[in-house]
XYZ file of C-alpha atoms in Angstrom:
328
model
C 4.612 -22.917 -2.489
C 2.948 -23.431 1.180
C -0.324 -22.407 1.922
C -1.860 -20.799 5.130
C -5.618 -20.651 6.356
C -7.079 -16.856 5.331
C -8.600 -16.449 8.867
C -12.204 -17.742 9.062
C -12.876 -17.967 5.141
C -12.045 -21.573 4.631
C -10.030 -20.233 2.066
C -5.973 -21.137 1.885
C -3.769 -18.580 0.359
C -0.037 -18.712 -0.533
C 2.201 -17.430 2.095
C 3.669 -15.179 -0.364
C 1.240 -12.903 -2.088
C 1.716 -10.100 -4.799
C 1.402 -6.640 -3.779
C -0.060 -4.566 -6.873
C 0.813 -1.166 -5.787
C 4.062 -0.959 -7.749
C 2.441 -1.988 -10.718
C -0.359 0.991 -10.567
C 1.806 3.940 -9.528
C 3.975 5.667 -7.293
C 7.198 3.579 -7.840
C 8.732 5.251 -10.768
C 7.692 4.524 -14.432
C 5.523 1.681 -15.005
C 5.901 -0.570 -18.049
C 2.438 -2.561 -18.482
C 4.041 -5.312 -20.519
C 6.729 -5.905 -17.754
C 3.756 -5.529 -15.182
C 1.503 -8.154 -16.724
C 4.547 -10.515 -17.027
C 5.200 -10.122 -13.369
C 1.789 -11.025 -12.289
C 1.657 -14.074 -14.682
C 5.146 -15.250 -13.197
C 3.850 -14.879 -9.720
C 0.878 -16.757 -10.334
C 3.068 -19.597 -12.272
C 5.336 -19.952 -9.029
C 2.263 -20.761 -7.135
C 1.226 -17.349 -5.680
C -2.873 -17.348 -5.426
C -3.220 -13.849 -3.509
C -3.101 -10.548 -4.995
C -3.397 -7.315 -3.043
C -4.710 -4.180 -4.832
C -6.739 -0.981 -4.008
C -8.699 1.399 -6.165
C -6.560 4.173 -6.050
C -3.429 2.365 -7.415
C -2.944 4.021 -10.746
C -6.636 5.420 -10.211
C -7.753 1.752 -10.877
C -5.003 0.737 -13.578
C -3.595 -1.820 -10.930
C -6.974 -3.507 -10.452
C -7.651 -3.467 -14.340
C -4.250 -5.140 -14.930
C -5.138 -7.840 -12.460
C -8.272 -8.294 -14.280
C -6.580 -8.570 -18.011
C -4.202 -11.489 -16.209
C -6.966 -13.498 -14.860
C -8.905 -13.544 -18.032
C -5.754 -14.578 -20.183
C -5.295 -17.454 -17.686
C -8.610 -18.756 -17.321
C -9.171 -21.317 -14.664
C -9.255 -20.846 -11.032
C -9.232 -17.150 -10.068
C -6.637 -16.143 -7.250
C -7.643 -14.432 -4.184
C -8.138 -11.001 -5.056
C -7.991 -8.174 -2.092
C -8.762 -4.674 -2.938
C -9.539 -1.523 -0.768
C -11.222 1.271 -0.430
C -11.418 4.879 0.829
C -8.500 6.695 -0.131
C -10.599 8.045 -3.152
C -12.133 10.819 -0.647
C -10.514 14.171 -1.056
C -10.255 14.323 2.914
C -9.991 11.671 5.182
C -13.073 12.127 7.505
C -15.252 9.653 9.265
C -18.345 10.934 6.930
C -16.731 10.414 4.123
C -17.267 6.420 4.566
C -21.023 6.811 3.999
C -23.134 4.059 2.569
C -23.259 5.890 -0.679
C -19.595 6.350 -1.291
C -18.753 2.916 -0.224
C -21.164 1.507 -2.609
C -19.829 3.690 -5.503
C -16.164 2.604 -4.594
C -16.966 -1.118 -4.711
C -18.981 -0.778 -7.693
C -15.855 0.672 -9.638
C -13.672 -2.070 -8.340
C -16.101 -4.757 -9.408
C -15.965 -3.251 -12.901
C -12.204 -2.916 -12.798
C -11.730 -6.263 -11.918
C -14.146 -7.799 -13.958
C -15.996 -9.609 -11.634
C -19.460 -9.902 -9.785
C -18.415 -10.326 -6.175
C -15.075 -9.107 -4.601
C -13.106 -11.854 -2.469
C -12.277 -9.010 0.322
C -12.619 -5.314 0.525
C -10.490 -3.427 2.983
C -11.398 -0.037 4.284
C -7.847 1.813 3.133
C -6.159 3.338 6.218
C -9.051 5.142 7.221
C -8.879 7.719 10.211
C -8.408 6.326 13.746
C -11.591 7.716 14.976
C -13.609 5.407 12.112
C -13.007 2.449 14.488
C -15.478 4.106 17.016
C -18.253 4.237 14.515
C -19.812 0.432 14.345
C -22.092 2.041 11.858
C -19.373 2.172 9.170
C -19.006 -1.466 9.895
C -22.726 -2.310 9.658
C -22.724 -0.617 5.890
C -19.997 -3.266 5.243
C -22.246 -6.160 6.453
C -24.912 -5.097 4.137
C -22.624 -5.261 1.167
C -21.835 -8.723 2.235
C -25.800 -9.509 2.362
C -26.228 -7.925 -1.166
C -23.467 -10.086 -2.762
C -21.206 -7.326 -3.478
C -18.291 -8.418 -1.510
C -17.835 -11.533 0.286
C -15.350 -10.619 3.109
C -14.336 -7.446 4.490
C -11.140 -6.368 6.401
C -8.922 -3.327 7.160
C -5.371 -1.774 6.153
C -4.137 0.165 9.111
C -1.046 2.443 9.945
C -1.206 2.023 13.719
C -1.108 -0.975 16.177
C -3.704 0.570 18.328
C -6.194 0.452 15.006
C -5.374 -3.246 14.539
C -6.274 -3.914 18.009
C -9.635 -2.017 17.902
C -10.425 -3.672 14.717
C -10.241 -6.874 16.385
C -13.612 -6.176 18.195
C -15.357 -5.937 15.322
C -16.774 -9.761 14.449
C -17.293 -8.933 10.599
C -13.449 -8.074 10.178
C -11.658 -11.205 8.704
C -8.669 -9.450 7.985
C -6.168 -6.922 9.245
C -3.276 -5.388 6.893
C -0.437 -4.098 8.630
C 3.019 -3.094 8.036
C 5.075 -5.694 9.383
C 9.205 -6.520 8.705
C 12.324 -6.890 10.635
C 12.326 -3.050 10.742
C 8.706 -2.541 12.263
C 8.262 -5.515 14.674
C 5.641 -3.894 17.229
C 2.895 -5.825 15.709
C 4.458 -9.190 17.081
C 4.293 -7.791 20.647
C 0.386 -8.213 21.329
C -1.554 -7.777 18.083
C -0.577 -11.257 16.585
C -1.447 -13.070 19.716
C -5.012 -11.765 19.795
C -5.421 -11.978 16.204
C -4.788 -15.493 16.273
C -7.107 -15.970 19.098
C -10.027 -14.464 16.911
C -8.778 -16.335 13.633
C -8.381 -12.754 11.859
C -6.222 -13.135 8.808
C -2.921 -11.029 8.890
C -1.513 -9.400 5.557
C 2.213 -8.231 5.960
C 2.604 -5.327 3.823
C 5.926 -3.310 3.177
C 7.512 -6.574 3.659
C 10.849 -5.496 2.348
C 10.874 -1.895 3.931
C 10.278 -0.337 0.750
C 13.198 -2.066 -0.675
C 15.655 -1.096 2.091
C 15.693 -4.822 3.254
C 16.622 -5.826 -0.634
C 20.086 -4.559 0.461
C 20.651 -2.938 -2.892
C 20.616 0.874 -1.812
C 23.017 2.979 -1.299
C 23.371 6.715 0.156
C 23.704 7.945 -3.644
C 20.957 5.917 -5.012
C 18.449 8.171 -6.945
C 14.706 7.432 -7.136
C 12.476 8.927 -9.908
C 10.184 11.906 -8.981
C 7.137 9.709 -9.177
C 8.669 7.475 -6.802
C 7.099 7.882 -3.089
C 10.636 6.995 -2.013
C 11.734 10.099 -3.291
C 8.531 12.296 -3.076
C 7.421 10.976 0.516
C 10.573 10.889 2.264
C 9.337 12.815 4.878
C 5.637 12.093 4.595
C 4.645 15.205 2.153
C 2.214 12.993 0.634
C 1.081 10.324 2.874
C 2.043 8.672 6.103
C 5.544 8.491 6.087
C 5.546 4.964 7.552
C 4.533 3.863 4.118
C 8.056 4.954 2.850
C 10.765 2.661 4.166
C 8.622 1.882 7.199
C 9.146 5.185 8.573
C 12.680 4.402 9.035
C 15.259 7.379 8.274
C 16.669 6.364 5.036
C 20.425 6.760 6.157
C 19.693 5.005 9.473
C 18.114 2.419 7.591
C 21.054 1.696 5.455
C 23.050 1.495 8.258
C 21.119 -1.033 9.774
C 21.077 -3.026 6.483
C 24.560 -3.264 6.982
C 24.561 -5.160 10.329
C 21.806 -7.383 8.706
C 23.918 -8.355 5.731
C 26.422 -10.819 7.329
C 23.435 -12.613 8.578
C 22.165 -13.883 5.105
C 23.902 -16.938 4.370
C 24.648 -18.972 1.459
C 23.694 -18.026 -1.967
C 20.321 -16.519 -1.097
C 19.508 -12.723 -1.240
C 18.906 -10.322 1.321
C 15.179 -9.955 0.052
C 14.310 -13.762 0.345
C 16.114 -13.522 4.137
C 13.836 -10.739 4.794
C 10.763 -12.600 3.739
C 11.787 -15.753 5.141
C 12.069 -13.774 8.466
C 8.350 -12.656 8.395
C 7.279 -16.357 7.505
C 8.802 -17.379 11.090
C 5.513 -15.748 12.678
C 2.652 -18.049 12.113
C 0.158 -15.449 13.026
C 1.177 -13.942 9.700
C -0.979 -15.158 6.880
C 0.400 -13.830 3.585
C 3.255 -11.453 3.004
C 2.753 -9.103 0.043
C 6.041 -8.022 -1.417
C 5.597 -6.006 -4.711
C 7.253 -6.712 -8.165
C 7.485 -5.045 -11.432
C 9.176 -7.757 -13.655
C 8.925 -11.479 -13.749
C 12.533 -11.957 -12.006
C 11.122 -9.937 -9.038
C 8.005 -12.065 -8.681
C 9.873 -15.525 -8.790
C 12.508 -14.190 -6.504
C 9.746 -13.495 -3.825
C 7.953 -16.807 -4.235
C 11.306 -18.471 -3.656
C 11.458 -16.884 -0.258
C 9.142 -19.913 0.906
C 12.026 -22.564 -0.011
C 14.669 -21.217 2.443
C 15.127 -23.202 5.749
C 13.690 -21.918 8.651
C 15.985 -19.026 10.573
C 17.774 -20.356 13.537
C 17.156 -19.201 17.037
C 20.160 -17.397 17.107
C 19.525 -15.181 13.811
C 16.224 -14.343 14.998
C 17.910 -12.865 18.192
C 20.351 -10.818 16.303
C 17.487 -9.736 14.007
C 15.838 -8.508 17.428
C 19.000 -6.827 18.594
C 19.562 -4.808 15.740
C 16.314 -3.586 15.602
C 16.289 -2.845 19.292
C 19.472 -1.009 19.112
C 19.282 0.888 15.429
C 15.667 1.037 14.618
C 13.046 0.961 17.521
C 14.012 4.654 18.652
C 12.784 6.051 15.039
C 9.602 3.914 14.867
C 8.332 1.643 17.705
C 5.958 4.389 19.373
C 4.998 6.231 16.136
C 2.660 3.183 14.772
């Protein structure tokens, strides 16, 4: 497993991390035994970065991570969690000192630790980035020793760019994959200049870029790929990266011939992300040990050729860009 510097923290993290949304909720039925085995498998494969949130399974994801860390002993992985989505309504006022402190205390308990490695504001409203007092509250939590670092998870590139203006923000988590390429245009360059870590989420476009789905693929009723297909529950960009499902399937078939040898499309898609030096870590999810191992193996693939990168860009421009580029 190769490592990259996590921004200005002095920590090094694995290029492939573990996205723990799927083991918490909203991806169909969750099997705890398989989830725990997936976490162990990822860590055994050299992964040392885990991303979770206080709302994933209402804290269940955090609790599963704590269980695995306790079982393993030794050096703790870098665990990033999130706060803010417990609010009944997303308002700037909701990100009060009292609420933030309450959310962080809950995560400290769930993760069985005295200090959180990284707390990310969980896709807060855009207007929050124009309220510096919110980030001053996070600075105080750092001073109190409750959190070591803080960052943000964003929906829009504009939010990511605004976040870079705050010196305390260590990391920005953003959707980035072959079907969501806009962050690479300007944001990546500025983030590199400020040595801000970039966490690439939804790296497989909710599984579209695994190449395993068909038009008649059925998803469980409690899977966001079913219940949030049109943004019914939260931002539609979180589901298939905002790409209309059928259009995404068509684009996947154009990508498929570019996947050479005996590798999988999922590994290929992850390797594409790692071609961008600005990306610190990509966080695919895994619900079983096989998926976790396969994700980690993406780092072993040879760099993609310039011709392949150009062809992926062309597919994006022709088939995907009209649906997503100016929305996020």
